[in-house]
C-alpha cells in the first residue's frame, strides 16, 4: 500500500476519511467540525467530500452531542462525535456513563451504541486548567467503555479505524501535544515535525491496529516503563539520554488492557515505572501498579513507581513544574534501579 | 451582610397549594372550553402558534361529546380499542402493584390517571415510529399489544426476563415494539430520540421518533440539549412532556410551572408547542397525529405538554400522603381519562355500562392469566433466576480478559465457600 508522510492530525483525518468511504453509516458531528474542519483541522475536507448530512456542525452542548450520537447509533448509524477538548467532556458524562456504556448491558444486546468519541487531551501546551487535562481514569473506571490513546501517526490511524469499526463505545483520546511532532518533555528545545520520524509513514488506504494490544517501543532488560500518549516520547527521550536499558511499552488501549505484554515484560525486568500526565490519586497508574503487583509480585525487585501529574488542577505558568517530564522520570528510574 | 437603605431581598421558594390534610378546592381552575382552540395547519410557523402554548386543546366536553376542530373523528373500533388498552394498562398496574406488596418483585410504578398520554399517543403513531419512553409509558407497550407475560417477566426478573435480571422492574426494552430501553437517568432519552430522528431524516427514511419525559425532568440539561438540537436540525420528533403536577414530592412549581407552561418552553426554541388535556384521549390522539404529520412533512419537531395528574404515588417506594392532600385526586378538574372516554363512547351509542363491566373483567382475567404464565418462570421470591455468568455478558460485545477472570473468580469463591 502507498504510504504518505503524515502528522497525527493528518493520520486521524485519513482514518475518518477511509472509514467513511468504506461505510456509509459513519457520520461525524461536533463543534466546528463541519465547514471549518475542526479547530485542530482533524475533519478538514470531510464535509465537502461526504456532504452535510454525514459531517455536520453542532450546537455547543456536549451532552447533546453525545446524546444525539447515541440516538443515531440506535437507529443504525455509526457516529464519530468530537468533543473539542477532553476538558469539556464532563457535560456529556451522564450520556457516556449512564447511557452509551450501559446500553448493550441493560438491554441485553437489543440496543447498542457503537460510537467513537474523539477528543484531544493532555498538557504541555500552556493550555492551563481547561485545555490540558487527562481524564482517561474517569473513563477506564466505567464498565462498558473502551479507552484508546495513540502515540504516533501510524498508530493513530490504525487504532482510530479499529475504534470506529468496534461495536462498543470507544473514547479515543488524542494527545494534542504530539499532533505535529513527538515531544520528549524538553520544552526548551525545538520540536521536530513527525516527518523526521519513521512513524509518520502512514498507509493511505485501510488498515487496522487491533484494540487491546500494546506496542513494545523499545526492548530492554532492566526496567519496564508503562506509558501512553505523549509520555511514550518522554520515556523514549529519557532512555536515550540516560542509557538505561529500559523496556518501554506503549499501552495504546487502556481498556481492554494488554495485560500479557505488561506481565511478560515486568517478569523479565523485575522493575516497573508507570508514567502518565493525569493526576496521581486514583489515576490509571494506580490500576496499572495494582495489576503489576497482583500478577508479578514474586518477580518484583523494587516497588512500582508512578510518575504522574501532581494532584492539583493543571496550572498555567507552572506547567513545567507540573508536567511529569524528563527530570522526574529520570529520578524515578534512578530510585527503582537502586533497589 | 452589607446594610444599605434598601428593602431587603427575598428568596421565593415555591409551595404547592395543598398539603396533607388540606381541603382541596380547584374552583379557580380556569377550565379551558372543549373545542375552543383552533387547529392550525401542520406547516404553521412556531412563532404563529405562540398562544397555543398557553391554551389547552380539549375535545371532550363535560357531557363526553367531541367538540371542535381537534376532534380526530375516529372510527368506533379505534375508540373502543383505545378504551380497552387504557383499561388493560390500569388492570396491569393494579396486579403488579399487588405483586410488589406481596414481595414478588422489588419495585413497581403505576401510570394511573395518565393512561391516555401513552395509549392515545401510541395509537396516533405508526408502529414503526421509534418511541423513547420514560418509566411511566408502559401504555405504549400495551397499545402495541406487546405480550403482557413478557413485560411481567421483566418485572419479576425471572427466567423469562429477556433483560436477564439486570434492570430494575419496569425498565423495559422491546426492540420488536420499537420501544427503546428505559434508563433510570432522567431525560437522557430526550436527545437520543432527537438523534434517532435526525438519523432517520439523514437517511431519507419516513419514520419519526417520539420521546416522553415528566415535567420534573424538563429541568434536566438534556431537555435543553434535545430542544436545541431538535430545533436546529428540524428533527422529525415529537417531544412529549407529561405534566402530572408532581415529581415525587416536588410539585410542578419546582420545574418552573409557577411562571409559565411547559408547552411554552417550545416558543423560545422555535419549536411548535401544543398544550393538551392529557386526560382527554381524543385531544392526545389529535395532537400527536398533528405533530406526527408535521414531522413527516419535514416541518420539524413539536413539543406537546400533556396536562394531567399523577393519581397514585410516585412508585411503590413512595407515600404521597406525606406531601400532598389526598383530596387532590378526586377533585382534579380534568377527571379520569378512562371515565371520560367511556362517557364519550356511551354518548355515541357504541358502548354501555354492561359491556364496560365485562371488559374490565376480561382485562383483569388477561392480566391474571399473564401473571400465572410469568410466575411459572419464577418471581423475585424464588431467588436468583439468571445464570451467574450472564452477569458478565453484554458489558462489551466480546468478553475481555478481565471480565473472564472475574467470572472465574466468582465461581471459585462460591465453590470455596460451599455455595
XYZ file of C-alpha atoms in Angstrom:
758
model
C 0.000 0.000 0.000
C 1.201 3.507 -0.804
C 2.324 5.394 2.239
C 2.399 9.099 2.747
C 4.145 11.193 5.385
C 1.500 12.336 7.833
C 1.451 14.061 11.154
C -1.045 12.804 13.710
C -3.795 15.196 12.631
C -3.461 14.088 9.024
C -3.437 10.454 10.096
C -6.643 10.957 12.082
C -8.217 12.778 9.168
C -7.202 9.941 6.887
C -8.633 7.332 9.277
C -12.024 9.038 9.261
C -11.883 9.534 5.512
C -11.032 5.913 4.804
C -13.706 4.729 7.246
C -16.412 6.997 5.832
C -15.586 5.887 2.340
C -15.948 2.231 3.326
C -19.060 2.553 5.476
C -21.938 4.863 4.580
C -23.319 4.607 8.126
C -20.472 6.648 9.590
C -21.303 10.242 10.488
C -19.123 12.923 12.065
C -20.551 15.575 14.363
C -19.211 18.121 16.803
C -18.459 21.762 17.397
C -16.759 23.365 14.369
C -16.084 20.008 12.697
C -18.071 20.688 9.515
C -17.387 23.565 7.171
C -14.388 24.726 9.196
C -12.895 21.257 9.528
C -12.296 21.363 13.271
C -10.241 23.651 15.478
C -7.306 21.242 15.059
C -8.218 20.518 11.405
C -8.837 16.835 12.096
C -12.007 16.807 9.996
C -10.832 19.145 7.258
C -12.313 18.471 3.843
C -14.656 15.748 5.039
C -17.863 17.769 4.779
C -17.014 18.836 1.242
C -16.358 15.220 0.337
C -19.203 13.433 2.132
C -21.891 16.088 2.418
C -23.540 17.942 5.242
C -25.760 15.100 6.401
C -22.681 12.989 7.154
C -20.343 15.656 8.565
C -22.029 18.465 10.403
C -21.527 21.189 12.973
C -23.435 21.032 16.236
C -24.656 23.426 18.892
C -22.277 23.885 21.816
C -23.760 21.257 24.077
C -21.612 18.256 24.864
C -24.432 16.290 26.497
C -26.439 16.932 23.358
C -23.617 15.837 21.048
C -23.200 12.522 22.820
C -26.924 12.024 23.474
C -27.730 12.609 19.826
C -24.861 10.337 18.779
C -26.261 7.546 20.956
C -29.683 8.040 19.363
C -28.180 7.962 15.877
C -26.310 4.791 16.776
C -29.565 3.262 17.981
C -31.031 3.981 14.561
C -28.159 2.098 12.946
C -25.593 4.745 12.165
C -22.015 4.734 13.379
C -21.371 8.212 14.780
C -17.926 9.648 15.393
C -18.626 12.640 17.656
C -15.859 15.054 18.575
C -15.543 16.797 21.917
C -13.331 19.792 21.219
C -11.180 19.324 24.342
C -11.295 16.428 26.785
C -11.595 19.096 29.474
C -15.106 19.732 28.119
C -16.328 16.158 28.091
C -17.839 16.401 31.572
C -21.244 17.769 30.492
C -21.537 14.576 28.433
C -20.574 12.238 31.284
C -24.159 11.217 32.030
C -24.750 10.240 28.412
C -21.421 8.390 28.268
C -21.526 6.668 31.640
C -25.247 6.067 32.128
C -26.242 5.531 28.520
C -23.567 4.707 25.948
C -21.599 2.458 28.296
C -24.618 0.558 29.605
C -26.962 0.370 26.673
C -25.839 -3.060 25.469
C -25.856 -4.440 29.004
C -29.141 -3.048 30.195
C -30.990 -4.036 27.015
C -29.238 -7.428 26.849
C -27.937 -6.540 23.423
C -31.201 -5.200 21.960
C -29.686 -1.761 21.587
C -26.034 -0.805 21.254
C -24.032 2.396 20.978
C -21.152 1.887 18.552
C -19.881 5.443 18.834
C -16.291 6.656 18.802
C -15.786 9.814 20.808
C -12.689 11.640 19.600
C -11.267 14.198 21.959
C -7.904 15.993 22.192
C -6.352 15.631 25.633
C -3.188 16.138 27.625
C -0.974 19.062 28.513
C 2.356 20.563 27.613
C 0.846 23.358 25.539
C 0.252 26.071 28.140
C -3.411 25.128 27.995
C -3.971 25.904 31.643
C -6.837 24.421 33.600
C -9.245 23.604 30.812
C -7.148 22.737 27.774
C -4.698 20.296 29.354
C -6.494 17.666 31.364
C -6.083 13.920 31.052
C -9.356 12.442 32.271
C -8.785 8.897 30.987
C -9.026 7.457 34.506
C -12.632 8.594 34.736
C -13.488 6.546 31.667
C -11.400 3.467 32.368
C -13.424 3.211 35.578
C -16.675 2.864 33.605
C -17.734 -0.662 32.713
C -18.735 -0.807 29.075
C -16.394 1.826 27.656
C -13.164 1.225 25.775
C -10.381 3.762 26.075
C -7.762 4.204 23.354
C -4.775 6.578 23.204
C -2.352 6.629 20.249
C 1.189 7.990 20.365
C 2.197 8.065 16.682
C 0.530 8.945 13.366
C 0.721 5.322 12.221
C -0.957 4.072 15.377
C -3.467 6.914 15.419
C -4.867 5.924 12.046
C -4.888 2.188 12.612
C -6.349 2.471 16.096
C -8.983 5.007 15.074
C -10.178 2.815 12.206
C -10.402 -0.121 14.606
C -12.238 2.056 17.154
C -14.774 3.243 14.582
C -15.366 -0.342 13.465
C -15.706 -1.563 17.029
C -19.266 -2.268 18.130
C -18.653 -0.907 21.619
C -18.433 2.762 22.589
C -14.832 3.944 22.435
C -13.290 7.068 23.933
C -10.417 7.982 21.661
C -8.061 10.410 23.388
C -5.745 12.295 21.065
C -2.585 13.692 22.697
C -2.696 17.152 21.142
C 0.858 17.933 22.269
C 2.106 15.463 19.692
C -0.310 16.251 16.862
C 2.565 17.862 14.907
C 5.605 16.087 16.241
C 6.797 13.871 19.100
C 7.553 15.743 22.318
C 10.147 14.376 24.719
C 9.379 16.796 27.535
C 12.269 19.158 26.773
C 10.140 22.271 26.367
C 13.233 24.420 25.965
C 14.290 22.623 22.782
C 12.677 22.850 19.373
C 10.324 20.054 18.438
C 10.929 18.195 15.191
C 7.965 17.505 12.972
C 6.622 13.983 12.511
C 8.124 13.917 9.017
C 11.517 13.324 10.619
C 10.325 10.062 12.181
C 9.500 6.703 10.598
C 6.108 6.516 12.396
C 4.926 9.281 10.080
C 4.931 6.856 7.143
C 1.233 6.104 7.077
C -0.520 3.875 4.546
C -3.008 5.904 2.553
C -5.648 3.198 2.499
C -7.275 0.910 5.022
C -5.510 -0.889 7.852
C -6.339 -1.666 11.459
C -4.418 -1.890 14.669
C -6.411 -4.187 16.919
C -7.623 -2.673 20.176
C -6.251 -4.226 23.329
C -2.719 -4.713 22.013
C 0.242 -2.837 23.432
C 3.331 -1.934 21.410
C 6.837 -2.511 22.619
C 8.557 0.752 21.746
C 11.953 -0.397 22.911
C 13.090 -3.711 24.261
C 15.153 -3.674 27.432
C 16.126 -5.800 30.410
C 16.444 -3.604 33.482
C 13.101 -1.898 33.994
C 9.691 -1.739 32.334
C 8.193 1.661 31.608
C 4.407 1.617 31.064
C 3.307 4.694 29.149
C 0.793 6.024 26.626
C 0.283 9.188 24.595
C 2.856 11.947 24.921
C 4.605 10.149 27.769
C 5.811 7.435 25.401
C 8.074 10.069 23.844
C 9.158 11.490 27.182
C 10.201 7.983 28.193
C 11.990 7.405 24.890
C 13.907 10.662 25.340
C 14.918 9.821 28.899
C 16.162 6.373 27.924
C 18.172 7.811 25.037
C 19.746 10.349 27.380
C 20.455 8.055 30.340
C 21.291 4.847 28.553
C 19.178 2.849 30.988
C 18.224 -0.473 29.440
C 14.503 0.036 29.861
C 11.698 -1.734 28.062
C 9.160 0.867 27.017
C 5.618 -0.349 26.487
C 3.070 1.893 24.813
C -0.246 0.570 26.095
C -2.277 2.118 23.235
C -5.521 0.699 24.647
C -6.229 1.134 28.360
C -9.469 -0.851 28.295
C -9.278 -3.640 27.325
C -5.688 -3.686 28.534
C -2.898 -5.843 27.099
C -2.111 -7.487 30.412
C 0.037 -10.154 28.790
C 2.501 -7.648 27.358
C 2.796 -5.963 30.745
C 3.242 -9.142 32.754
C 5.721 -10.662 30.313
C 7.851 -7.534 30.410
C 7.811 -6.956 34.172
C 8.567 -10.615 34.866
C 11.614 -10.187 32.660
C 12.852 -6.875 34.083
C 11.663 -7.160 37.706
C 11.085 -3.425 37.874
C 8.301 -1.162 36.718
C 7.686 2.567 36.367
C 4.265 3.805 35.366
C 4.081 7.228 33.795
C 1.119 9.425 32.872
C 0.190 13.093 32.729
C -3.043 12.665 34.671
C -3.167 13.409 38.375
C -1.882 10.648 40.620
C -4.611 9.696 43.078
C -6.974 7.128 41.570
C -5.369 7.725 38.187
C -4.941 4.877 35.696
C -1.433 4.389 37.067
C -2.947 3.102 40.290
C -4.708 0.370 38.318
C -1.512 -0.495 36.444
C 0.502 -0.561 39.637
C -2.040 -2.829 41.312
C -2.149 -5.188 38.326
C 1.633 -5.448 38.233
C 1.652 -6.156 41.955
C -1.043 -8.845 41.576
C 0.498 -10.546 38.580
C 4.234 -10.061 39.119
C 4.666 -9.896 42.900
C 7.322 -12.566 43.087
C 9.298 -11.083 40.200
C 9.433 -7.560 41.568
C 12.762 -6.341 42.844
C 11.588 -2.857 43.724
C 8.308 -1.085 44.485
C 6.376 0.038 41.411
C 6.919 3.754 40.850
C 4.324 6.148 39.487
C 5.426 9.317 37.706
C 2.317 11.397 37.168
C 0.882 14.882 37.233
C 0.537 16.274 40.724
C -2.817 16.087 42.494
C -3.669 19.656 41.576
C -5.661 21.269 38.803
C -3.449 21.809 35.750
C -1.581 25.118 36.249
C -0.716 27.617 33.544
C 2.538 29.351 34.402
C 3.889 26.447 36.453
C 3.287 23.988 33.645
C 6.845 22.630 33.527
C 6.910 22.030 37.247
C 3.664 20.119 36.892
C 4.293 18.119 33.726
C 5.927 14.747 34.533
C 8.934 15.422 32.332
C 12.462 14.038 31.923
C 13.767 15.174 35.311
C 11.072 13.429 37.261
C 11.113 10.281 35.167
C 14.907 10.066 35.399
C 14.720 10.373 39.192
C 12.079 7.681 39.421
C 14.133 5.340 37.258
C 17.182 6.002 39.409
C 15.220 5.151 42.564
C 13.835 1.955 41.058
C 17.218 0.857 39.767
C 18.871 1.446 43.153
C 16.611 -1.005 44.981
C -24.048 41.368 55.082
C -23.954 44.889 53.703
C -26.758 47.076 55.072
C -27.963 49.836 52.898
C -31.104 51.902 52.860
C -32.866 49.480 50.532
C -35.668 46.972 51.068
C -34.185 43.549 51.804
C -34.256 40.987 49.045
C -36.480 37.972 49.479
C -35.987 34.475 48.093
C -39.073 32.848 46.644
C -39.467 29.173 47.465
C -42.421 27.661 45.589
C -45.060 25.938 47.691
C -47.893 23.712 46.427
C -51.402 24.894 47.126
C -52.475 21.882 49.115
C -50.587 19.874 51.695
C -51.684 16.726 53.606
C -54.968 17.356 55.414
C -55.811 20.473 53.424
C -59.248 20.779 51.855
C -58.803 20.902 48.089
C -60.660 23.448 46.013
C -59.962 23.830 42.291
C -62.862 26.310 41.859
C -60.486 28.899 40.482
C -59.091 26.480 37.879
C -59.607 28.203 34.559
C -61.228 25.290 32.737
C -60.461 25.591 29.025
C -63.515 25.084 26.846
C -63.562 21.898 24.777
C -63.376 22.647 21.089
C -62.399 26.290 21.537
C -58.788 26.090 20.357
C -58.193 26.387 16.625
C -56.317 23.647 14.781
C -53.520 25.228 12.765
C -52.152 23.812 9.534
C -49.325 21.333 10.110
C -46.791 23.673 8.484
C -47.624 26.644 10.715
C -44.583 28.588 11.870
C -43.877 28.044 15.589
C -43.984 31.791 16.232
C -47.544 31.919 14.904
C -48.589 29.240 17.394
C -47.365 31.061 20.444
C -50.763 31.421 22.088
C -51.455 27.698 21.830
C -48.675 27.064 24.326
C -50.687 28.855 26.982
C -54.089 27.498 25.980
C -55.241 23.903 26.122
C -56.513 21.623 23.388
C -59.585 19.775 24.655
C -62.002 17.716 22.598
C -64.311 16.021 25.111
C -66.764 18.278 26.893
C -68.429 17.689 30.266
C -71.056 15.532 28.652
C -68.468 13.404 26.868
C -69.205 14.826 23.431
C -66.380 15.542 20.986
C -66.142 19.222 20.134
C -64.264 21.451 17.736
C -61.601 21.188 15.063
C -59.343 18.805 17.024
C -61.956 16.035 17.083
C -59.978 13.245 15.355
C -63.273 11.618 14.211
C -62.038 8.162 14.995
C -63.808 5.055 13.880
C -65.805 3.317 16.631
C -63.452 0.330 16.652
C -60.448 2.623 17.177
C -62.161 4.363 20.086
C -63.044 1.063 21.696
C -59.576 -0.382 21.163
C -58.076 2.690 22.835
C -60.516 2.368 25.723
C -59.638 -1.279 26.101
C -55.902 -0.594 26.104
C -56.376 2.044 28.783
C -58.409 -0.361 30.901
C -55.800 -3.039 30.303
C -52.854 -0.925 31.446
C -54.777 0.074 34.567
C -55.548 -3.540 35.349
C -51.928 -4.466 34.645
C -50.753 -1.760 37.041
C -53.156 -2.953 39.746
C -51.905 -6.510 39.529
C -48.233 -5.673 39.584
C -48.669 -3.161 42.382
C -50.204 -6.000 44.403
C -47.403 -8.324 43.345
C -44.887 -5.841 44.714
C -46.747 -5.677 48.019
C -46.608 -9.474 48.091
C -42.848 -9.336 47.691
C -42.858 -10.946 44.262
C -40.938 -8.005 42.859
C -38.815 -5.317 44.455
C -40.441 -2.338 42.829
C -43.256 -1.057 40.652
C -44.540 2.196 39.162
C -48.130 2.803 38.087
C -49.311 5.247 35.445
C -52.808 5.608 36.899
C -54.567 8.709 35.606
C -52.036 9.146 32.813
C -53.101 6.227 30.622
C -54.235 8.456 27.760
C -50.860 10.180 27.438
C -49.197 6.982 26.259
C -52.072 4.868 24.885
C -53.707 7.545 22.747
C -50.304 8.856 21.634
C -49.189 5.371 20.595
C -52.416 4.882 18.646
C -51.717 8.049 16.671
C -48.174 6.925 15.789
C -47.191 4.309 13.255
C -45.953 1.053 14.704
C -42.502 1.560 13.232
C -42.101 5.027 14.713
C -39.475 4.797 17.421
C -40.540 5.504 20.991
C -38.141 6.746 23.664
C -40.236 6.428 26.821
C -39.604 7.325 30.410
C -40.587 4.819 33.096
C -44.292 5.722 33.063
C -45.130 4.854 29.440
C -45.952 1.175 29.845
C -49.084 2.207 27.916
C -47.019 2.373 24.732
C -46.176 -1.320 25.065
C -49.790 -2.154 25.889
C -51.039 -0.136 22.911
C -48.567 -2.006 20.712
C -50.011 -5.221 22.120
C -46.702 -6.463 23.446
C -47.183 -9.720 25.392
C -48.135 -8.959 28.997
C -46.279 -12.004 30.279
C -43.072 -10.772 28.662
C -43.463 -7.440 30.451
C -44.121 -9.244 33.720
C -41.072 -11.448 33.238
C -39.021 -8.282 33.345
C -40.809 -7.013 36.443
C -40.233 -10.365 38.184
C -36.623 -10.691 36.929
C -37.443 -14.320 36.270
C -36.098 -16.924 33.893
C -38.078 -15.413 31.057
C -36.695 -11.928 31.587
C -35.076 -11.018 28.289
C -33.015 -8.410 30.138
C -31.524 -11.219 32.254
C -32.454 -9.666 35.586
C -30.079 -6.761 35.059
C -32.602 -3.950 35.194
C -34.883 -2.776 37.947
C -38.516 -3.674 37.362
C -40.389 -1.621 34.734
C -37.208 -0.605 32.895
C -38.465 -2.454 29.832
C -36.734 -2.752 26.490
C -38.610 -4.048 23.458
C -36.906 -3.514 20.159
C -39.605 -5.521 18.445
C -42.141 -2.924 19.548
C -39.843 -0.018 18.634
C -39.711 0.751 22.322
C -36.298 1.973 23.470
C -34.516 0.613 26.533
C -35.626 2.590 29.590
C -32.917 4.222 31.695
C -33.094 5.283 35.296
C -31.328 8.525 34.406
C -33.934 11.148 33.720
C -34.295 12.911 30.361
C -31.322 11.128 28.760
C -33.717 9.612 26.220
C -34.678 13.078 25.003
C -31.521 13.913 22.979
C -31.347 10.243 21.973
C -34.795 10.484 20.408
C -33.721 13.636 18.588
C -30.600 11.841 17.345
C -32.668 8.878 16.150
C -34.983 11.262 14.313
C -32.010 13.107 12.799
C -30.620 9.788 11.580
C -33.956 8.878 10.038
C -34.043 12.219 8.248
C -30.408 11.994 7.175
C -31.128 8.594 5.629
C -34.240 9.797 3.840
C -36.379 7.413 5.891
C -40.061 8.159 6.643
C -40.095 7.068 10.281
C -40.253 9.558 13.110
C -39.333 9.413 16.788
C -41.288 10.246 19.897
C -39.916 10.874 23.380
C -41.577 11.212 26.740
C -40.437 12.807 29.971
C -42.140 14.185 33.029
C -42.449 17.860 33.800
C -39.905 17.455 36.579
C -37.329 16.125 34.109
C -37.673 19.187 31.893
C -35.335 20.831 34.379
C -32.537 18.495 33.294
C -29.868 19.814 30.946
C -30.665 17.046 28.474
C -34.077 18.634 27.908
C -32.395 21.833 26.790
C -29.909 19.961 24.595
C -32.684 17.997 22.958
C -34.802 21.066 22.285
C -31.836 22.907 20.792
C -30.838 20.018 18.512
C -34.456 19.343 17.522
C -34.920 22.971 16.522
C -31.558 23.418 14.789
C -31.896 20.334 12.576
C -35.736 20.399 12.337
C -35.685 16.822 13.541
C -38.797 14.731 12.887
C -39.529 14.133 16.549
C -42.401 14.551 18.989
C -41.275 15.622 22.433
C -43.931 14.802 24.995
C -43.908 16.366 28.443
C -46.218 14.584 30.831
C -47.092 17.317 33.286
C -48.665 15.241 36.032
C -48.072 18.021 38.572
C -45.692 16.009 40.738
C -42.049 14.922 40.570
C -42.017 12.521 43.537
C -42.752 15.014 46.360
C -41.934 18.173 44.421
C -44.858 19.936 42.795
C -44.535 21.285 39.265
C -43.603 24.707 40.606
C -40.103 23.391 41.210
C -39.781 22.722 37.498
C -40.890 26.259 36.712
C -44.681 25.864 36.419
C -45.472 28.924 38.537
C -44.006 31.190 35.882
C -45.066 29.543 32.636
C -46.413 26.417 30.962
C -44.202 23.594 29.785
C -45.549 23.925 26.248
C -44.311 27.497 26.290
C -40.755 26.217 26.611
C -41.113 25.411 22.908
C -41.583 29.060 21.977
C -38.073 30.095 22.920
C -36.536 27.276 20.900
C -38.632 27.993 17.832
C -40.434 24.679 18.111
C -44.180 24.176 17.667
C -45.743 23.843 21.099
C -49.094 22.300 21.934
C -50.704 22.038 25.330
C -53.350 19.395 25.621
C -55.743 17.994 28.176
C -53.805 14.840 28.996
C -56.896 13.154 30.408
C -58.726 13.581 27.120
C -57.715 10.649 24.938
C -59.096 12.330 21.830
C -57.104 15.504 22.434
C -53.915 13.479 22.999
C -54.582 11.452 19.863
C -55.315 14.524 17.765
C -52.306 16.475 18.996
C -49.986 13.505 18.435
C -51.348 12.948 14.936
C -50.895 16.645 14.151
C -47.307 16.528 15.388
C -46.629 13.271 13.530
C -47.981 14.708 10.273
C -45.916 17.826 10.835
C -42.768 15.760 11.407
C -43.449 13.514 8.418
C -43.966 16.565 6.268
C -40.465 17.835 7.150
C -41.961 20.743 9.059
C -39.996 19.939 12.173
C -40.453 18.921 15.786
C -43.340 19.504 18.178
C -43.368 19.753 21.945
C -46.617 18.547 23.481
C -47.386 19.260 27.113
C -49.926 16.761 28.394
C -51.659 18.375 31.344
C -52.644 15.552 33.667
C -52.439 14.341 37.250
C -50.347 11.581 38.836
C -53.203 9.888 40.631
C -51.059 7.487 42.651
C -47.778 7.555 44.497
C -44.594 8.076 42.511
C -43.663 4.415 42.978
C -44.125 1.559 45.401
C -41.379 3.215 47.464
C -43.394 6.410 47.833
C -46.205 7.510 50.138
C -47.898 10.585 48.658
C -49.974 11.233 51.780
C -46.785 12.626 53.319
C -46.618 15.622 50.984
C -49.936 16.267 49.242
C -53.604 16.330 50.042
C -55.384 13.040 49.477
C -58.337 15.020 48.107
C -56.449 16.245 45.066
C -57.041 13.133 43.016
C -60.830 13.084 43.392
C -61.170 16.823 42.847
C -58.810 17.010 39.873
C -60.783 19.171 37.429
C -59.854 17.197 34.312
C -61.183 13.956 35.748
C -60.108 10.446 34.854
C -59.058 9.560 31.282
C -60.787 6.180 31.215
C -64.043 7.516 32.693
C -64.081 10.314 30.156
C -63.502 8.132 27.107
C -66.069 5.686 28.439
C -68.588 8.504 28.780
C -67.820 9.521 25.202
C -68.364 6.112 23.634
C -71.552 5.647 25.654
C -72.762 9.056 24.432
C -72.018 7.906 20.894
C -74.237 4.905 21.480
C -71.473 2.395 20.750
C -70.874 1.307 24.349
C -72.726 0.741 27.595
C -72.117 0.030 31.274
C -72.606 -3.710 30.869
C -70.060 -4.020 28.116
C -67.680 -1.848 30.098
C -68.012 -4.007 33.196
C -67.492 -7.107 31.068
C -64.388 -5.543 29.505
C -62.970 -4.735 32.936
C -63.467 -8.345 33.983
C -61.894 -9.558 30.781
C -58.749 -7.397 31.025
C -58.375 -8.374 34.678
C -58.528 -12.024 33.583
C -55.944 -11.371 30.875
C -53.578 -9.922 33.452
C -54.239 -12.770 35.825
C -53.521 -15.337 33.126
C -50.372 -13.494 32.081
C -49.229 -13.357 35.682
C -49.777 -17.090 36.040
C -47.752 -17.670 32.891
C -44.992 -15.357 34.071
C -44.865 -16.617 37.650
C -44.367 -20.116 36.317
C -40.942 -18.806 35.315
C -40.351 -17.507 38.827
C -40.610 -14.309 40.802
C -38.130 -12.422 42.924
C -39.454 -14.560 45.820
C -37.856 -17.669 44.432
C -34.317 -16.427 44.447
C -31.899 -15.834 41.626
C -33.086 -16.983 38.249
C -30.306 -15.966 35.905
C -27.134 -17.950 35.225
C -24.324 -16.288 37.187
C -22.153 -15.987 34.094
C -24.783 -13.850 32.397
C -23.821 -11.016 34.761
C -20.563 -10.590 32.848
C -22.069 -10.832 29.377
C -23.038 -7.870 27.193
C -20.818 -5.379 29.013
C -18.921 -5.483 25.732
C -19.687 -7.321 22.525
C -16.908 -9.753 23.364
C -15.927 -10.502 26.927
C -12.439 -9.121 27.640
C -9.912 -10.986 29.754
C -10.602 -9.061 32.939
C -14.288 -9.997 32.925
C -13.498 -13.628 32.141
C -11.091 -13.563 35.066
C -13.674 -12.021 37.384
C -16.296 -14.527 36.304
C -13.936 -17.391 37.108
C -13.079 -15.760 40.424
C -16.743 -15.510 41.362
C -17.244 -19.207 40.701
C -14.098 -20.137 42.617
C -15.119 -18.071 45.627
C -18.616 -19.514 45.697
C -17.205 -23.024 45.407
C -14.700 -22.410 48.186
C -17.478 -21.069 50.390
C -19.533 -24.165 49.679
C -22.419 -22.403 47.891
